[in-house]
């Protein structure tokens, strides 16, 4: 396994939700506090950024058809990319069992390398994306930079926002909410299934994170960040999550943030304020650690043609001036190569939102 290198010194205040989009051979991710969606090529070029009308907690690819599909790589098409900058390259450098992704932060560096516009040079981006904003799910059209509301969720909780999500192989969307002030247990874990059925899987979180799923689709993992615990659920054939149990009580400095699972079933956990990514086997045993030159690691995703390239988001949120001076790459997008491939990215049907 390679050591991490900086792919894009974007300076995200709270980078989150990396997504490998094979159809356009691009990495998408969000800056929650910066209220932006970013993307670049796997070598750090073809950078593009869009302003969001709220705090984007996650981004997943969308489709119009109702049949779950896995996005397959395609060759980029010729064309021009409006208002984007082709620069870059790498820079070496719960209530039953439960008892931050950190707080604070100042204005950061880096950021917007261009906004909106058509993006033919980036390849075929399919039918857009679903983004979780403060008050619900929105469709994001990367060709125009426009966001349009699809479904309001938690309209009665204006102090909450959404945080982290992914699409399972059956086409279901799993995502969590959290208290913006990071003090009240008002967050919940949700699942939105094909056909539009929205389920509340669990409640009582201050900060939700993860979620992720085992390769066989039978186990769901979900993080209580402030509680420093990762839970496991059994998944029934209809998508119902049952038998919640403590899976990992993380140790050492930092709080568990986003997760990814590889083809062997290893769980990769980003450690906020821990300057590392921890690896656990399917029995919940710590089997490895990868150190980073920044404290706040938020999430990773596997991508590239062989799904053996990891893309990792970070944040400068919560760092004091001295810490930021010591960590000039805080908020950057990192990458490294792995021995084992990750799991493919799935898409969510727009017909299942209503």
XYZ file of C-alpha atoms in Angstrom:
354
model
C 0.000 0.000 0.000
C 1.385 3.376 -1.044
C 1.721 6.401 1.193
C -0.852 9.173 0.676
C -0.007 12.116 -1.577
C -1.874 15.371 -2.088
C -3.924 15.312 -5.281
C -5.593 18.733 -4.973
C -4.781 21.387 -2.391
C -8.369 22.602 -2.532
C -8.426 23.954 1.033
C -11.827 22.523 1.987
C -13.059 23.681 5.374
C -14.952 20.399 5.743
C -14.220 18.110 2.809
C -16.457 15.031 2.721
C -18.079 12.368 0.566
C -15.514 11.408 -2.110
C -17.170 9.594 -5.010
C -15.545 7.797 -7.924
C -17.679 8.424 -11.003
C -16.492 5.893 -13.575
C -18.666 7.209 -16.411
C -16.709 10.484 -16.469
C -13.524 9.058 -14.934
C -13.740 11.711 -12.238
C -13.650 12.123 -8.483
C -16.478 14.161 -6.967
C -16.534 15.403 -3.367
C -18.100 18.173 -1.298
C -17.027 20.907 1.089
C -19.866 21.017 3.594
C -19.021 24.306 5.268
C -17.641 25.839 2.099
C -20.975 24.972 0.403
C -19.349 23.634 -2.733
C -19.217 20.538 -4.917
C -15.807 19.759 -6.411
C -14.508 17.345 -8.969
C -11.260 16.450 -10.716
C -9.643 13.737 -12.798
C -7.848 10.913 -10.952
C -4.514 12.634 -11.642
C -5.747 15.922 -10.172
C -6.347 17.705 -13.487
C -9.701 18.875 -14.960
C -10.656 20.604 -11.750
C -14.094 22.110 -11.453
C -16.158 23.550 -8.586
C -19.780 24.563 -8.138
C -21.459 26.642 -5.438
C -24.285 24.846 -3.594
C -27.412 26.556 -2.167
C -26.811 24.956 1.234
C -24.429 22.637 3.066
C -23.880 19.539 0.904
C -23.401 16.490 3.132
C -22.988 13.878 0.393
C -23.184 13.345 -3.356
C -24.225 10.153 -5.200
C -24.816 9.484 -8.913
C -28.374 9.471 -10.247
C -30.212 7.722 -13.072
C -33.727 7.835 -14.532
C -34.296 4.088 -14.917
C -35.396 1.976 -11.954
C -32.967 -0.904 -12.611
C -29.910 -0.722 -10.322
C -26.732 -0.379 -12.352
C -23.016 -0.090 -11.721
C -21.338 2.743 -13.562
C -18.808 1.374 -16.077
C -15.734 3.272 -17.260
C -15.960 5.074 -20.587
C -13.422 6.920 -22.665
C -13.588 10.710 -22.291
C -15.219 12.488 -25.218
C -13.711 15.468 -26.989
C -14.957 18.964 -26.323
C -14.423 22.030 -24.218
C -14.836 22.564 -20.528
C -16.441 25.849 -19.594
C -15.035 27.808 -16.693
C -12.821 25.070 -15.344
C -9.095 24.935 -14.873
C -6.987 22.033 -16.110
C -4.178 22.112 -13.598
C -2.895 19.814 -10.920
C -1.017 16.585 -10.467
C 0.209 15.151 -7.193
C 2.111 16.877 -4.446
C 4.267 14.519 -2.390
C 4.012 15.261 0.869
C -27.253 6.275 19.806
C -29.291 6.050 22.770
C -29.350 2.315 23.500
C -25.633 1.617 23.386
C -24.375 5.127 22.857
C -23.150 7.296 25.586
C -17.209 15.487 16.437
C -16.285 15.707 13.668
C -14.825 18.697 15.492
C -15.910 22.276 15.873
C -14.720 25.737 15.033
C -12.367 26.859 12.320
C -11.420 29.979 10.407
C -11.516 30.969 6.780
C -9.368 28.699 4.629
C -7.233 28.784 1.543
C -7.697 27.237 -1.860
C -11.095 26.465 -3.253
C -12.957 27.388 -6.374
C -11.183 26.644 -9.630
C -14.248 27.464 -11.692
C -18.004 27.109 -11.411
C -20.827 25.668 -13.420
C -20.883 25.294 -17.168
C -20.842 22.429 -19.623
C -18.307 19.708 -19.129
C -17.928 17.622 -22.243
C -14.202 17.241 -21.638
C -14.980 15.376 -18.452
C -16.754 12.576 -20.277
C -20.303 11.291 -19.881
C -21.624 12.277 -16.459
C -24.851 10.325 -16.915
C -28.064 11.773 -15.536
C -26.766 14.021 -12.794
C -26.370 13.500 -9.088
C -28.291 13.463 -5.819
C -26.930 15.802 -3.138
C -28.053 15.899 0.485
C -28.439 19.545 1.521
C -29.678 21.056 4.793
C -33.369 20.276 4.303
C -33.519 17.292 1.996
C -32.453 15.668 -1.248
C -31.662 17.724 -4.348
C -30.836 16.890 -7.935
C -27.551 18.411 -9.068
C -27.039 19.005 -12.790
C -23.297 19.300 -13.343
C -23.855 20.602 -16.870
C -25.632 23.735 -15.655
C -24.540 23.862 -12.013
C -28.197 23.958 -10.970
C -29.725 22.329 -7.865
C -33.432 21.413 -7.752
C -35.275 20.039 -4.741
C -36.496 16.448 -4.998
C -37.725 15.671 -1.491
C -37.763 17.630 1.743
C -36.779 15.589 4.812
C -36.699 16.753 8.461
C -38.496 19.978 7.588
C -39.453 20.179 11.266
C -35.786 20.226 12.381
C -34.199 23.427 11.011
C -31.118 22.969 13.211
C -30.202 19.690 11.511
C -28.348 19.011 8.275
C -27.478 15.864 6.356
C -24.097 14.213 6.627
C -22.676 11.321 4.612
C -24.458 8.785 2.461
C -24.031 6.024 -0.125
C -26.028 3.865 -2.551
C -26.200 0.104 -2.006
C -26.181 -2.561 -4.727
C -29.985 -2.857 -4.618
C -30.342 0.842 -5.441
C -31.251 1.967 -1.917
C -29.846 5.223 -0.524
C -28.505 5.275 3.054
C -27.746 8.594 4.726
C -27.724 10.329 8.102
C -28.626 13.665 9.657
C -26.961 15.554 12.508
C -27.201 18.628 14.711
C -25.459 21.590 13.070
C -24.240 22.771 16.478
C -22.907 19.282 17.275
C -24.464 19.235 20.741
C -27.965 17.733 20.512
C -28.829 14.083 19.720
C -31.276 15.019 16.952
C -29.615 13.049 14.166
C -31.064 9.956 12.527
C -29.998 7.252 10.097
C -32.308 6.869 7.078
C -32.759 4.503 4.160
C -34.645 5.363 0.970
C -35.579 2.237 -0.946
C -36.578 1.602 -4.560
C -40.195 2.605 -4.848
C -39.764 5.629 -2.582
C -40.096 4.014 0.875
C -38.255 6.168 3.429
C -37.350 4.418 6.682
C -35.851 5.766 9.901
C -33.295 3.113 10.797
C -32.035 4.609 14.059
C -32.214 7.846 16.080
C -30.392 9.700 18.818
C -27.118 10.687 17.140
C -25.299 13.987 17.519
C -23.095 13.303 14.484
C -23.875 10.474 12.070
C -21.216 9.115 9.731
C -20.422 6.183 7.463
C -22.581 4.464 6.388
C -21.139 1.490 4.475
C -22.035 -2.102 3.621
C -20.306 -5.486 3.490
C -19.554 -6.994 0.045
C -22.382 -9.531 0.371
C -24.890 -6.790 1.257
C -25.879 -8.506 4.501
C -24.254 -6.151 7.025
C -24.626 -2.378 7.371
C -22.009 -0.351 9.239
C -22.766 3.046 10.754
C -20.787 5.482 12.895
C -21.613 7.445 16.030
C -18.748 9.910 15.682
C -18.893 11.580 19.083
C -19.468 8.248 20.824
C -16.393 6.855 19.001
C -18.405 3.754 18.126
C -19.217 1.901 14.931
C -22.382 -0.201 14.869
C -23.358 -3.147 12.703
C -26.864 -4.080 11.554
C -28.127 -7.208 9.837
C -29.952 -6.485 6.576
C -33.006 -8.490 5.588
C -33.807 -9.206 1.916
C -36.322 -6.323 1.853
C -33.648 -3.876 3.042
C -34.796 -3.682 6.662
C -31.928 -3.167 9.143
C -32.158 -5.304 12.288
C -30.086 -6.518 15.239
C -28.141 -3.335 15.897
C -24.988 -4.098 17.865
C -21.697 -2.508 18.809
C -19.130 -3.527 16.208
C -16.067 -1.392 16.993
C -15.231 0.882 19.906
C -12.433 2.905 18.343
C -9.305 3.558 20.388
C -6.501 6.073 20.249
C -6.747 9.734 19.298
C -9.480 10.964 17.021
C -13.101 10.193 16.190
C -14.369 7.740 13.548
C -15.751 9.566 10.522
C -16.602 8.214 7.062
C -15.969 4.622 5.995
C -15.407 2.473 2.927
C -15.375 -1.303 2.497
C -13.111 -3.154 0.065
C -13.722 -6.360 -1.884
C -12.274 -8.474 0.941
C -14.708 -6.987 3.462
C -12.077 -4.844 5.195
C -13.549 -1.676 6.715
C -11.471 1.471 6.186
C -12.310 4.155 8.771
C -11.250 7.804 8.454
C -10.227 9.205 11.836
C -11.080 12.884 12.365
C -8.467 14.489 14.628
C -6.592 11.199 14.357
C -4.371 11.899 11.299
C -4.927 8.392 9.979
C -7.133 5.810 8.334
C -7.662 2.614 10.336
C -8.427 -0.776 8.798
C -10.580 -3.425 10.487
C -11.389 -6.937 9.367
C -14.924 -8.299 9.241
C -14.589 -9.413 12.867
C -13.925 -5.844 13.995
C -10.211 -6.370 14.688
C -7.777 -3.552 13.925
C -5.379 -4.848 11.255
C -3.616 -1.727 9.992
C -3.219 2.039 10.052
C -2.193 4.547 7.389
C -0.818 7.891 8.628
C -1.554 11.261 6.994
C 0.204 14.636 7.258
C -3.037 16.310 8.402
C -5.233 15.736 11.455
C -8.778 15.738 10.088
C -9.466 12.762 7.812
C -13.137 12.609 6.845
C -13.762 9.826 4.310
C -12.287 7.725 1.523
C -13.590 6.102 -1.635
C -12.072 3.524 -3.978
C -11.820 4.343 -7.659
C -9.779 4.263 -10.835
C -10.190 1.631 -13.562
C -9.217 -1.173 -11.156
C -10.848 0.330 -8.024
C -7.455 0.216 -6.295
C -6.931 3.966 -6.021
C -8.234 5.514 -2.817
C -9.370 9.144 -2.748
C -9.472 10.770 0.688
C -11.117 14.005 1.825
C -9.805 16.091 4.727
C -10.720 19.289 6.585
C -9.181 22.292 8.318
C -12.311 22.763 10.431
C -11.489 23.041 14.123
C -7.769 23.709 13.692
C -6.355 26.713 15.537
C -3.899 29.058 13.749
C -0.829 27.218 15.033
C -2.234 23.852 13.927
C -3.070 25.205 10.506
C 0.452 26.542 10.137
C 1.800 23.072 10.955
C -0.654 21.426 8.549
C -0.583 23.431 5.311
C -2.341 20.600 3.441
C -5.353 20.455 5.770
C -8.469 20.402 3.623
C -6.721 18.816 0.631
C -7.847 15.815 -1.419
C -5.374 12.943 -1.030
C -4.842 9.696 -2.882
C -2.983 6.410 -2.454
C -2.906 2.969 -4.072
C -4.139 -0.198 -2.383
C -3.467 -3.913 -2.823
C -7.156 -4.845 -2.672
C -9.817 -3.192 -4.847
C -12.813 -1.466 -3.390
C -16.475 -2.069 -4.172
C -18.105 -0.531 -7.259
C -20.189 2.626 -7.036
C -23.935 2.216 -7.556
C -26.515 4.731 -8.741
C -29.838 5.883 -7.323
C -33.013 6.126 -9.396
C -34.594 9.575 -9.540
C -37.975 7.840 -9.760
C -37.481 6.573 -6.202
C -37.261 10.034 -4.601
C -40.928 11.064 -4.704
